Amino acid sequence: MMLIPLALIAALALFFGYVFLSAKPEPSVPLGASAAVPGGMARVNGVVPLEKDGWLPPEHVQALEEGASAGTHRVRVLVQFTALEGAGITLDSSQYVVTGLGGSDVKPLWTSNPRAEVRQGDSLNATMVFELPDKSIALVLKGPGGTRLSLGLSHHTGS
């Protein structure tokens, strides 16, 4: 009778051991450093919890006027895009998500520039608002071309 629970525990231990030992973290650019995006560079200039400053976008956005869901907090991710190549950058904010270890992709609740064209030599400052789980770790802003920008730890209200 004891063999079945022990075998089950051993099988689970082997499974989770394999998952954790074989999972390779994908590298990301540190907070504040620039990363290549198609047509230029992007850099996270800040991650600001909305609870700390009460910021709201200039237009009425119902999703942001309601409180955050239990176990989550909202952050403003300030991203600067600089076009370096002749074709510039075609920004589509819907292609950016926040992801972390063991979590699913989180799409923005609101963006200041849903779609924009950035011409060579120009820069664009974009704001993206996300609702993130309180206990999430190793968060990165993922975008086109394999872009991975670290969000650091400052967004956690308890840290």
mmCIF file of N, CA and C in Angstrom, residues 55-147:
data_model
loop_
_atom_site.group_PDB
_atom_site.id
_atom_site.type_symbol
_atom_site.label_atom_id
_atom_site.label_comp_id
_atom_site.label_asym_id
_atom_site.label_seq_id
_atom_site.Cartn_x
_atom_site.Cartn_y
_atom_site.Cartn_z
ATOM 1 N N TRP A 55 -1.152 57.861 -11.325
ATOM 2 C CA TRP A 55 -1.192 58.296 -12.718
ATOM 3 C C TRP A 55 -2.334 57.629 -13.468
ATOM 4 N N LEU A 56 -2.986 58.387 -14.342
ATOM 5 C CA LEU A 56 -3.987 57.859 -15.267
ATOM 6 C C LEU A 56 -3.709 58.444 -16.645
ATOM 7 N N PRO A 57 -4.055 57.743 -17.707
ATOM 8 C CA PRO A 57 -3.820 58.280 -19.050
ATOM 9 C C PRO A 57 -4.685 59.516 -19.306
ATOM 10 N N PRO A 58 -4.324 60.311 -20.309
ATOM 11 C CA PRO A 58 -5.068 61.535 -20.579
ATOM 12 C C PRO A 58 -6.526 61.306 -20.995
ATOM 13 N N GLU A 59 -6.829 60.166 -21.591
ATOM 14 C CA GLU A 59 -8.206 59.882 -21.980
ATOM 15 C C GLU A 59 -8.827 58.868 -21.016
ATOM 16 N N HIS A 60 -10.144 58.806 -21.036
ATOM 17 C CA HIS A 60 -10.903 57.893 -20.180
ATOM 18 C C HIS A 60 -10.657 56.445 -20.604
ATOM 19 N N VAL A 61 -10.169 55.619 -19.676
ATOM 20 C CA VAL A 61 -9.953 54.199 -19.929
ATOM 21 C C VAL A 61 -10.602 53.438 -18.782
ATOM 22 N N GLN A 62 -11.727 52.809 -19.073
ATOM 23 C CA GLN A 62 -12.506 52.128 -18.042
ATOM 24 C C GLN A 62 -11.687 51.091 -17.278
ATOM 25 N N ALA A 63 -10.876 50.314 -17.983
ATOM 26 C CA ALA A 63 -10.098 49.246 -17.343
ATOM 27 C C ALA A 63 -9.130 49.782 -16.296
ATOM 28 N N LEU A 64 -8.641 51.009 -16.481
ATOM 29 C CA LEU A 64 -7.690 51.572 -15.524
ATOM 30 C C LEU A 64 -8.375 52.307 -14.378
ATOM 31 N N GLU A 65 -9.601 52.725 -14.576
ATOM 32 C CA GLU A 65 -10.311 53.418 -13.505
ATOM 33 C C GLU A 65 -10.831 52.451 -12.452
ATOM 34 N N GLU A 66 -10.991 51.199 -12.825
ATOM 35 C CA GLU A 66 -11.379 50.166 -11.864
ATOM 36 C C GLU A 66 -10.122 49.714 -11.144
ATOM 37 N N GLY A 67 -10.254 49.211 -9.944
ATOM 38 C CA GLY A 67 -9.104 48.746 -9.183
ATOM 39 C C GLY A 67 -8.475 47.506 -9.794
ATOM 40 N N ALA A 68 -7.230 47.292 -9.440
ATOM 41 C CA ALA A 68 -6.516 46.097 -9.907
ATOM 42 C C ALA A 68 -7.146 44.852 -9.289
ATOM 43 N N SER A 69 -7.053 43.742 -9.975
ATOM 44 C CA SER A 69 -7.564 42.472 -9.479
ATOM 45 C C SER A 69 -6.784 42.056 -8.232
ATOM 46 N N ALA A 70 -7.388 41.236 -7.399
ATOM 47 C CA ALA A 70 -6.723 40.740 -6.191
ATOM 48 C C ALA A 70 -5.448 39.992 -6.582
ATOM 49 N N GLY A 71 -4.360 40.268 -5.873
ATOM 50 C CA GLY A 71 -3.099 39.588 -6.125
ATOM 51 C C GLY A 71 -2.295 40.171 -7.276
ATOM 52 N N THR A 72 -2.701 41.361 -7.752
ATOM 53 C CA THR A 72 -1.977 42.003 -8.842
ATOM 54 C C THR A 72 -1.685 43.461 -8.505
ATOM 55 N N HIS A 73 -0.816 44.050 -9.288
ATOM 56 C CA HIS A 73 -0.560 45.488 -9.209
ATOM 57 C C HIS A 73 -0.330 46.000 -10.626
ATOM 58 N N ARG A 74 -0.550 47.276 -10.826
ATOM 59 C CA ARG A 74 -0.408 47.864 -12.151
ATOM 60 C C ARG A 74 0.845 48.717 -12.212
ATOM 61 N N VAL A 75 1.500 48.632 -13.354
ATOM 62 C CA VAL A 75 2.721 49.415 -13.558
ATOM 63 C C VAL A 75 2.675 50.108 -14.913
ATOM 64 N N ARG A 76 3.341 51.255 -14.953
ATOM 65 C CA ARG A 76 3.602 51.966 -16.198
ATOM 66 C C ARG A 76 5.008 51.599 -16.624
ATOM 67 N N VAL A 77 5.165 51.077 -17.815
ATOM 68 C CA VAL A 77 6.482 50.769 -18.357
ATOM 69 C C VAL A 77 6.787 51.852 -19.381
ATOM 70 N N LEU A 78 7.847 52.617 -19.111
ATOM 71 C CA LEU A 78 8.242 53.720 -19.982
ATOM 72 C C LEU A 78 9.346 53.230 -20.911
ATOM 73 N N VAL A 79 9.046 53.200 -22.207
ATOM 74 C CA VAL A 79 9.973 52.632 -23.195
ATOM 75 C C VAL A 79 10.316 53.695 -24.230
ATOM 76 N N GLN A 80 11.604 53.802 -24.543
ATOM 77 C CA GLN A 80 12.053 54.715 -25.589
ATOM 78 C C GLN A 80 12.499 53.900 -26.794
ATOM 79 N N PHE A 81 11.948 54.225 -27.955
ATOM 80 C CA PHE A 81 12.309 53.577 -29.208
ATOM 81 C C PHE A 81 13.097 54.579 -30.045
ATOM 82 N N THR A 82 14.247 54.159 -30.563
ATOM 83 C CA THR A 82 15.073 55.007 -31.422
ATOM 84 C C THR A 82 15.322 54.281 -32.734
ATOM 85 N N ALA A 83 14.930 54.919 -33.845
ATOM 86 C CA ALA A 83 15.099 54.318 -35.168
ATOM 87 C C ALA A 83 16.506 54.589 -35.671
ATOM 88 N N LEU A 84 17.225 53.530 -36.002
ATOM 89 C CA LEU A 84 18.597 53.637 -36.494
ATOM 90 C C LEU A 84 18.710 53.275 -37.969
ATOM 91 N N GLU A 85 17.864 52.408 -38.444
ATOM 92 C CA GLU A 85 17.946 51.933 -39.823
ATOM 93 C C GLU A 85 17.077 52.796 -40.732
ATOM 94 N N GLY A 86 17.384 52.756 -42.017
ATOM 95 C CA GLY A 86 16.683 53.570 -42.998
ATOM 96 C C GLY A 86 15.186 53.367 -43.019
ATOM 97 N N ALA A 87 14.744 52.153 -42.817
ATOM 98 C CA ALA A 87 13.308 51.860 -42.827
ATOM 99 C C ALA A 87 12.611 52.329 -41.553
ATOM 100 N N GLY A 88 13.376 52.673 -40.525
ATOM 101 C CA GLY A 88 12.786 53.110 -39.264
ATOM 102 C C GLY A 88 12.178 51.959 -38.483
ATOM 103 N N ILE A 89 11.354 52.317 -37.511
ATOM 104 C CA ILE A 89 10.678 51.332 -36.667
ATOM 105 C C ILE A 89 9.183 51.448 -36.886
ATOM 106 N N THR A 90 8.545 50.333 -37.141
ATOM 107 C CA THR A 90 7.090 50.270 -37.171
ATOM 108 C C THR A 90 6.660 49.698 -35.833
ATOM 109 N N LEU A 91 6.163 50.572 -34.964
ATOM 110 C CA LEU A 91 5.786 50.160 -33.608
ATOM 111 C C LEU A 91 4.336 49.703 -33.577
ATOM 112 N N ASP A 92 4.132 48.510 -33.082
ATOM 113 C CA ASP A 92 2.802 47.969 -32.824
ATOM 114 C C ASP A 92 2.827 47.472 -31.383
ATOM 115 N N SER A 93 2.294 48.281 -30.475
ATOM 116 C CA SER A 93 2.371 47.973 -29.041
ATOM 117 C C SER A 93 1.698 46.661 -28.675
ATOM 118 N N SER A 94 0.771 46.185 -29.500
ATOM 119 C CA SER A 94 0.103 44.917 -29.192
ATOM 120 C C SER A 94 1.063 43.739 -29.304
ATOM 121 N N GLN A 95 2.227 43.935 -29.907
ATOM 122 C CA GLN A 95 3.213 42.869 -30.022
ATOM 123 C C GLN A 95 4.106 42.765 -28.783
ATOM 124 N N TYR A 96 3.916 43.643 -27.812
ATOM 125 C CA TYR A 96 4.718 43.619 -26.596
ATOM 126 C C TYR A 96 3.910 43.016 -25.456
ATOM 127 N N VAL A 97 4.544 42.127 -24.705
ATOM 128 C CA VAL A 97 3.928 41.487 -23.555
ATOM 129 C C VAL A 97 4.955 41.429 -22.428
ATOM 130 N N VAL A 98 4.465 41.301 -21.207
ATOM 131 C CA VAL A 98 5.343 41.068 -20.066
ATOM 132 C C VAL A 98 5.204 39.605 -19.689
ATOM 133 N N THR A 99 6.341 38.973 -19.450
ATOM 134 C CA THR A 99 6.340 37.570 -19.054
ATOM 135 C C THR A 99 7.358 37.376 -17.941
ATOM 136 N N GLY A 100 7.189 36.323 -17.157
ATOM 137 C CA GLY A 100 8.109 36.009 -16.072
ATOM 138 C C GLY A 100 8.198 34.508 -15.893
ATOM 139 N N LEU A 101 9.054 34.091 -14.978
ATOM 140 C CA LEU A 101 9.228 32.666 -14.727
ATOM 141 C C LEU A 101 7.917 32.049 -14.268
ATOM 142 N N GLY A 102 7.506 31.008 -14.947
ATOM 143 C CA GLY A 102 6.316 30.274 -14.553
ATOM 144 C C GLY A 102 5.015 30.996 -14.803
ATOM 145 N N GLY A 103 5.051 32.124 -15.473
ATOM 146 C CA GLY A 103 3.821 32.869 -15.704
ATOM 147 C C GLY A 103 3.450 32.904 -17.174
ATOM 148 N N SER A 104 2.280 33.413 -17.431
ATOM 149 C CA SER A 104 1.844 33.547 -18.821
ATOM 150 C C SER A 104 2.102 34.975 -19.292
ATOM 151 N N ASP A 105 1.984 35.205 -20.575
ATOM 152 C CA ASP A 105 2.195 36.522 -21.143
ATOM 153 C C ASP A 105 1.064 37.460 -20.730
ATOM 154 N N VAL A 106 1.436 38.686 -20.335
ATOM 155 C CA VAL A 106 0.466 39.699 -19.935
ATOM 156 C C VAL A 106 0.483 40.799 -20.988
ATOM 157 N N LYS A 107 -0.662 41.040 -21.596
ATOM 158 C CA LYS A 107 -0.783 42.080 -22.620
ATOM 159 C C LYS A 107 -1.046 43.427 -21.946
ATOM 160 N N PRO A 108 -0.683 44.519 -22.622
ATOM 161 C CA PRO A 108 -0.920 45.832 -22.018
ATOM 162 C C PRO A 108 -2.410 46.153 -21.897
ATOM 163 N N LEU A 109 -2.760 46.834 -20.792
ATOM 164 C CA LEU A 109 -4.126 47.325 -20.611
ATOM 165 C C LEU A 109 -4.340 48.598 -21.432
ATOM 166 N N TRP A 110 -3.248 49.364 -21.594
ATOM 167 C CA TRP A 110 -3.308 50.638 -22.314
ATOM 168 C C TRP A 110 -1.907 50.975 -22.810
ATOM 169 N N THR A 111 -1.829 51.624 -23.965
ATOM 170 C CA THR A 111 -0.550 52.111 -24.480
ATOM 171 C C THR A 111 -0.745 53.513 -25.032
ATOM 172 N N SER A 112 0.279 54.341 -24.890
ATOM 173 C CA SER A 112 0.200 55.712 -25.395
ATOM 174 C C SER A 112 0.309 55.752 -26.908
ATOM 175 N N ASN A 113 0.982 54.788 -27.481
ATOM 176 C CA ASN A 113 1.187 54.729 -28.927
ATOM 177 C C ASN A 113 0.855 53.323 -29.429
ATOM 178 N N PRO A 114 -0.428 53.025 -29.662
ATOM 179 C CA PRO A 114 -0.773 51.682 -30.121
ATOM 180 C C PRO A 114 -0.046 51.306 -31.417
ATOM 181 N N ARG A 115 0.004 52.233 -32.356
ATOM 182 C CA ARG A 115 0.734 52.031 -33.615
ATOM 183 C C ARG A 115 1.416 53.346 -33.968
ATOM 184 N N ALA A 116 2.681 53.236 -34.371
ATOM 185 C CA ALA A 116 3.423 54.449 -34.735
ATOM 186 C C ALA A 116 4.556 54.096 -35.683
ATOM 187 N N GLU A 117 4.958 55.074 -36.466
ATOM 188 C CA GLU A 117 6.118 54.959 -37.335
ATOM 189 C C GLU A 117 7.184 55.887 -36.782
ATOM 190 N N VAL A 118 8.372 55.349 -36.552
ATOM 191 C CA VAL A 118 9.490 56.157 -36.061
ATOM 192 C C VAL A 118 10.515 56.205 -37.189
ATOM 193 N N ARG A 119 10.779 57.406 -37.677
ATOM 194 C CA ARG A 119 11.700 57.567 -38.800
ATOM 195 C C ARG A 119 13.142 57.529 -38.333
ATOM 196 N N GLN A 120 14.023 57.160 -39.250
ATOM 197 C CA GLN A 120 15.444 57.051 -38.935
ATOM 198 C C GLN A 120 15.945 58.333 -38.279
ATOM 199 N N GLY A 121 16.635 58.165 -37.162
ATOM 200 C CA GLY A 121 17.185 59.289 -36.409
ATOM 201 C C GLY A 121 16.248 59.850 -35.360
ATOM 202 N N ASP A 122 14.981 59.459 -35.373
ATOM 203 C CA ASP A 122 14.004 59.948 -34.399
ATOM 204 C C ASP A 122 13.823 58.959 -33.260
ATOM 205 N N SER A 123 13.309 59.488 -32.144
ATOM 206 C CA SER A 123 12.982 58.656 -30.985
ATOM 207 C C SER A 123 11.528 58.874 -30.611
ATOM 208 N N LEU A 124 10.948 57.876 -29.987
ATOM 209 C CA LEU A 124 9.569 57.935 -29.527
ATOM 210 C C LEU A 124 9.515 57.378 -28.118
ATOM 211 N N ASN A 125 8.923 58.140 -27.202
ATOM 212 C CA ASN A 125 8.717 57.653 -25.837
ATOM 213 C C ASN A 125 7.312 57.087 -25.745
ATOM 214 N N ALA A 126 7.209 55.826 -25.362
ATOM 215 C CA ALA A 126 5.918 55.149 -25.263
ATOM 216 C C ALA A 126 5.676 54.714 -23.826
ATOM 217 N N THR A 127 4.418 54.765 -23.421
ATOM 218 C CA THR A 127 4.003 54.290 -22.101
ATOM 219 C C THR A 127 3.083 53.101 -22.302
ATOM 220 N N MET A 128 3.371 52.022 -21.583
ATOM 221 C CA MET A 128 2.531 50.825 -21.635
ATOM 222 C C MET A 128 2.138 50.481 -20.204
ATOM 223 N N VAL A 129 0.862 50.236 -19.971
ATOM 224 C CA VAL A 129 0.372 49.900 -18.633
ATOM 225 C C VAL A 129 0.003 48.424 -18.596
ATOM 226 N N PHE A 130 0.559 47.725 -17.603
ATOM 227 C CA PHE A 130 0.320 46.293 -17.436
ATOM 228 C C PHE A 130 -0.209 46.017 -16.034
ATOM 229 N N GLU A 131 -0.995 44.948 -15.886
ATOM 230 C CA GLU A 131 -1.431 44.462 -14.580
ATOM 231 C C GLU A 131 -0.670 43.164 -14.324
ATOM 232 N N LEU A 132 0.237 43.207 -13.350
ATOM 233 C CA LEU A 132 1.158 42.099 -13.109
ATOM 234 C C LEU A 132 0.853 41.374 -11.805
ATOM 235 N N PRO A 133 1.069 40.064 -11.763
ATOM 236 C CA PRO A 133 0.907 39.321 -10.505
ATOM 237 C C PRO A 133 1.907 39.836 -9.462
ATOM 238 N N ASP A 134 1.458 39.959 -8.209
ATOM 239 C CA ASP A 134 2.313 40.474 -7.128
ATOM 240 C C ASP A 134 3.563 39.639 -6.912
ATOM 241 N N LYS A 135 3.464 38.352 -7.058
ATOM 242 C CA LYS A 135 4.583 37.468 -6.712
ATOM 243 C C LYS A 135 5.398 37.027 -7.922
ATOM 244 N N SER A 136 5.208 37.670 -9.053
ATOM 245 C CA SER A 136 5.954 37.267 -10.249
ATOM 246 C C SER A 136 7.415 37.693 -10.133
ATOM 247 N N ILE A 137 8.289 36.907 -10.760
ATOM 248 C CA ILE A 137 9.722 37.194 -10.709
ATOM 249 C C ILE A 137 10.315 37.132 -12.111
ATOM 250 N N ALA A 138 11.482 37.737 -12.255
ATOM 251 C CA ALA A 138 12.237 37.736 -13.512
ATOM 252 C C ALA A 138 11.381 38.244 -14.672
ATOM 253 N N LEU A 139 10.719 39.372 -14.459
ATOM 254 C CA LEU A 139 9.838 39.906 -15.487
ATOM 255 C C LEU A 139 10.611 40.596 -16.601
ATOM 256 N N VAL A 140 10.184 40.345 -17.825
ATOM 257 C CA VAL A 140 10.775 40.984 -18.994
ATOM 258 C C VAL A 140 9.668 41.462 -19.933
ATOM 259 N N LEU A 141 9.980 42.530 -20.658
ATOM 260 C CA LEU A 141 9.111 43.020 -21.709
ATOM 261 C C LEU A 141 9.588 42.364 -22.996
ATOM 262 N N LYS A 142 8.742 41.495 -23.564
ATOM 263 C CA LYS A 142 9.087 40.788 -24.797
ATOM 264 C C LYS A 142 8.444 41.503 -25.975
ATOM 265 N N GLY A 143 9.215 41.569 -27.072
ATOM 266 C CA GLY A 143 8.687 42.217 -28.265
ATOM 267 C C GLY A 143 9.175 41.545 -29.525
ATOM 268 N N PRO A 144 8.904 42.169 -30.668
ATOM 269 C CA PRO A 144 9.283 41.592 -31.958
ATOM 270 C C PRO A 144 10.789 41.385 -32.080
ATOM 271 N N GLY A 145 11.163 40.426 -32.893
ATOM 272 C CA GLY A 145 12.575 40.162 -33.136
ATOM 273 C C GLY A 145 13.299 39.561 -31.953
ATOM 274 N N GLY A 146 12.564 38.961 -31.004
ATOM 275 C CA GLY A 146 13.203 38.344 -29.840
ATOM 276 C C GLY A 146 13.658 39.339 -28.787
ATOM 277 N N THR A 147 13.181 40.569 -28.840
ATOM 278 C CA THR A 147 13.548 41.591 -27.866
ATOM 279 C C THR A 147 13.114 41.181 -26.467
#
